[in-house]
Amino acid sequence: MGMSGRKLAVVLTALAWSVLAAGLARLAAQQSATDRLIRSLQSRVKMYPQDYAGYDQLGAAYIQKGRETGDATYYELAKESLGKSLDLVNNDPAAASAKTHMAVVAMAEHRFEDALKWAEDALALGSGDPSPWAIVGDAHTDLGQYDEAQAAYGKLRDLNQEGRPLSGISYVRDSRLAYLRFIFGDPKSAVELMRNAIQTAMALHMPAENIAWSDYQLGEICFKSGDLTGAEQAYQAGLAADPNSYRNLAGLAEVRTAQLRYQDAIDLDTRAIAAIPYPMFAASLYDLYLKVGRPADAEKQHDLIEFIGNLNPINQRLFYRDLALFYADHDMKLKESLELAQEELKVRQDIYTWDIMAWVLYKNGRVHEAEAAISKALRMGTTDALLYFHAGMIYSQLGDKAKAGDYLGKALATNGQFHIFYADDAAKMVGVSRQIKDGGQDGNR
Amino acid sequence: MQAWRGSILVILAAAAVSSAQVGLLSPAEEKIQTAEKAIQNNPQRYQNYNDLAFALVSWAREISDAKCYSQAAEAVEKSLSLAPGNFEALKAQVEVLLGQRRWKEALECARPLNQRTPDDVPIWGYLAEAAFALGDYDESVKATQWMLDLRQNNARGLLRAAELRVVHGYLDGALDFYNQVYQQVPPHEVAQIASILTHMAGAELMRGRVESAQKLLDQALQQFPGYYLSIETLARLRAAQGNSREAVDLWRRRNQELPTPESLYGLAQALEQDGQRDQAKAAYAEFERAATPLVDQPANANRELVLYNVTYAHNPAQALRVARLEVARRHDVFTLDAYAWALADNGQYAEAKAQMEKALAVGTQDAAFFYHAGVIASKLNDRSAAEHYFKESLDLNSVSTVSAQVRQELQSIETRDRSGQAAARGK
C-alpha cells in the first residue's frame, strides 16, 4: 500500500469507528431493560458466587445484549459467565439451561457443530425442557441437514401445555418450521406458520425485539417469494413493535428499492447502519448509491464493509458469506471471495452457502463447479428469485439456453423486483421489458 | 497422574469390542475421554474428576462392568481430596454406591445431601432408586413424585416412575412414561435410547407381546449394536418363542464380553431348555462357581442362586440359606418371590404363602410369580386359588418361561378333578 493508501485507510478507519461509536452511543443512551438486568445480575453473582443459576441468567442477558447490539464481544462475556455456571453444576438437569445458552452463543458465532453438541448435551441431561431441540434444529438447518432439522423441530412439544396452542414452545416451533417450509419451496405454508408464530408471540407478550425479529422473518419470506405487499406490511409491523429494529429497517429498504424509491431506501439503510453496521446493510447502501449516481458515497460504504468484516476474528467468521457475496457481486477481489466462500462452506452447508459458492465460482470462471454448487443450492426446491437468477446466469455461461431462460424467467416470475441490478439484467436476458405497476409493487408475473 | 492415565486406558481397552461394533465412541466413552484430557490439562481441578466419575458410572451401566465403579470411586476420592465436601463429588459417590448395589449406604449418603439441597432432582432420584431396590416402594414413589414435582417431565423422574409402574403392574402407564423419555433423548445418546427401548421391550414381554418386544429390541440393537441388556432380553424373547437354540447363541454372544453370574445363569437355563444336558451342567457349574463367592457381597446373584438350587441343584437347604441372606438385605418383589419359592421347596408352605402374598400385593404382573403362587396354593390344597393363579399366569403371558409348567399344573388339577369325580361316581 502506498502513502496515499495508508492515509486513506486511517481516514476510513476513523470514519468506521465514528459510525460504530454513534450506533453504540445511541444504544448506550437508551439504557435498555437488558442493561439494567445485566447490572442486577452482576451484583447478584458478586454477592452469591456459588449461584449457578445467577451466572446462567447473566450469560443469557449478555446474549440478549449481543443480539440487540450486534456486538460480538458480548458473546465472549456470555461464555465466561455460562462457563462459571457449569463449573458449579454440570451433571444435573439444572445445568441444561446453561448448556442451552452455550449452544445459543455457538449459533451466534456460527460454530454450528459446537451448537449442536451443546444443545444435545443439554437434552441428554433429561431436564424435561424441550427448548434445546430448537437449537438442534437450527444447527442442522445451517449444516444443510434439513430432514434432521425438521425432526428436531417436531420434538418441540410442551408436555405441560399439551392441547394449548399458546405456549412459548409453539412460538419457537412455528417460527422455525416456517423457515423450513420456505426452504422446502412452500412459501404459502411458511407465511401461515410465521403469522401464527407472531400472533402467539404477541399474545404471550414476548419482548418487542423477538416480535420484531419474527416480523422480519415473515418479511423476508414474503420478499423472496415475490409478495412485496406482504413484505412491506411485515417490516412495518416489526418497526411498530420495535422502532429500532435494524433488521426491519433494512428489510423495508429492500422493499423501497424494489419500488424504485431509492432515496427512501437510502434513508432506511442509513438508519439500520446507524443502529448496527452490518456489512450486508452497507452493501445494500453501496448499491443504492451506485444506482443514484453517488459513487463517492458508495465507496465509503465499501470501506465500511471491509472494516467491519475484518474488525476481529469473530467478525471475520460471521461475515464470510456477506463479504464473499459483496465481492462477487461487484467483481472485486474474486480470488478472495472464493476463499471466503470456501471458509464458510467448512462450517455451514445450507443451501444459501452453496448458492454463494456457486456465484463466486461463476464469477471466478469456474462454471462447471458453479453448476454443481447451484444444484446443491436448488436441491430443496426453494422458491427464491435470487437463487433462480444465479442458476440462470450459470446455465447461460454453460451455453444451456433453455435452462438459463427457464431459471431467469422463474426469477422474474417469482419477484419482478428481486434485486436492484439483477432484475433488469434478467429481464434483458429473457427479452422481457420490465413493467412497474402500482407504484412499482408488482413486477412481471 | 500416570496411574489415572493407565487405569482409564485399561477400561477403554476392555470396551474395544462394543466401540468397534458401533464404529464410534459411545457418549459415555466420549465423556471419559474429555474428562481424561481435562485432567491432563488441569490435574488440580476437582470438577474434572467429578466429570470422570459420572462418565465412568454411565459407562458401567452401558457395558455392565463393575470395575468401572471402582475407577469412579477413585475419581471421587481424588476430587474430595482436592476439594473436601464438594457437592458434585458427594453426588457422584452416591451414584457409585448405587451402581455397586450398596443401596443402604447409598441411602445414608443421599439423605444428608437431600436435606442440604432439597430441590436437587438427581438426589431425589438416588433416594428413589435405593428405596426401589430395597423394596421400599412407597418411599420410592414419594421420592419420584418429588422429582416430577420439582421439574416436570424430567427424564430421570419419568424413568423412575416407569419402573415403579412396571413393578405395580401398570404396564401401559410405564410404556407411556418410557415413550415420553424416548421423545426427549437426543439422537446421539444411543446407549440411553437402546436402554429405554429395551425396558419397553421387557414390559411388553412381561405380558407376552412378543412381536412388539421384538420390534423394540430390533430398534435398540440398531441404535446400539451389541448392547448387553438388549441381547439378554432378546435371548429371553427367543426362549419364550421356543427357539431355545437361538437363545443359547444369544446368551453365548452376551457372555463373550464381561459375563455376569446372572448372564451365566441365563446361558445355563437356555442350554437346559435346548436339551444340551452336558453343556447345561457345565454352564450351571460355572454359574455356581461365579455366584457362590458373592453370596455375602452387595453385588450378588443370590436370587438366581436360589432358583438354581430349587430347580436344578435340588438343594433346598442351600436355597433357603441364600434366600434368607438376601431377604435380610432387601425385600423387593423379586427377592420376596425367590424367598417364597425357597420356603416352598423346603416344605414351609404357610410361610411361603405369606411371603408370596407380600410380593403379589405390590401388583407386579409377572407370570412366574403367579406360577409360584399357584404351586404354593396347590401344596396347601387350595385348589381354587391354585387354579386362579395358574390361569392368571397364562392370561398374562401365554409364552412365558413358565408357561409350559403352568399348563401342566392346570392339566393335573383337571386330571385330579376328573379322578375325584370318577371316584365319587364309583362310590
PDB file of C-alpha atoms in Angstrom, chain B residues 1-11 36 39-40 43 49 52 71 74 78:
ATOM      1  CA  MET B   1      -1.224 -38.862  37.145  1.00  0.00           C
ATOM      2  CA  GLN B   2       0.281 -41.888  35.445  1.00  0.00           C
ATOM      3  CA  ALA B   3      -1.908 -44.173  37.487  1.00  0.00           C
ATOM      4  CA  TRP B   4      -5.001 -42.325  36.310  1.00  0.00           C
ATOM      5  CA  ARG B   5      -3.998 -42.464  32.714  1.00  0.00           C
ATOM      6  CA  GLY B   6      -3.243 -46.172  32.906  1.00  0.00           C
ATOM      7  CA  SER B   7      -6.464 -47.076  34.613  1.00  0.00           C
ATOM      8  CA  ILE B   8      -8.629 -45.331  32.048  1.00  0.00           C
ATOM      9  CA  LEU B   9      -6.744 -46.875  29.172  1.00  0.00           C
ATOM     10  CA  VAL B  10      -7.413 -50.296  30.636  1.00  0.00           C
ATOM     11  CA  ILE B  11     -11.131 -49.554  30.814  1.00  0.00           C
ATOM     12  CA  GLU B  36      -9.278 -37.512  30.929  1.00  0.00           C
ATOM     13  CA  ILE B  39      -7.433 -33.912  33.992  1.00  0.00           C
ATOM     14  CA  GLN B  40      -4.250 -33.958  31.927  1.00  0.00           C
ATOM     15  CA  PRO B  43      -4.968 -32.082  37.350  1.00  0.00           C
ATOM     16  CA  TYR B  49     -12.526 -35.840  38.475  1.00  0.00           C
ATOM     17  CA  LEU B  52     -14.790 -38.545  35.054  1.00  0.00           C
ATOM     18  CA  GLN B  71     -12.446 -46.460  38.949  1.00  0.00           C
ATOM     19  CA  GLU B  74     -11.121 -43.481  42.856  1.00  0.00           C
ATOM     20  CA  LYS B  78      -9.343 -37.696  44.237  1.00  0.00           C
TER      21      LYS B  78
END
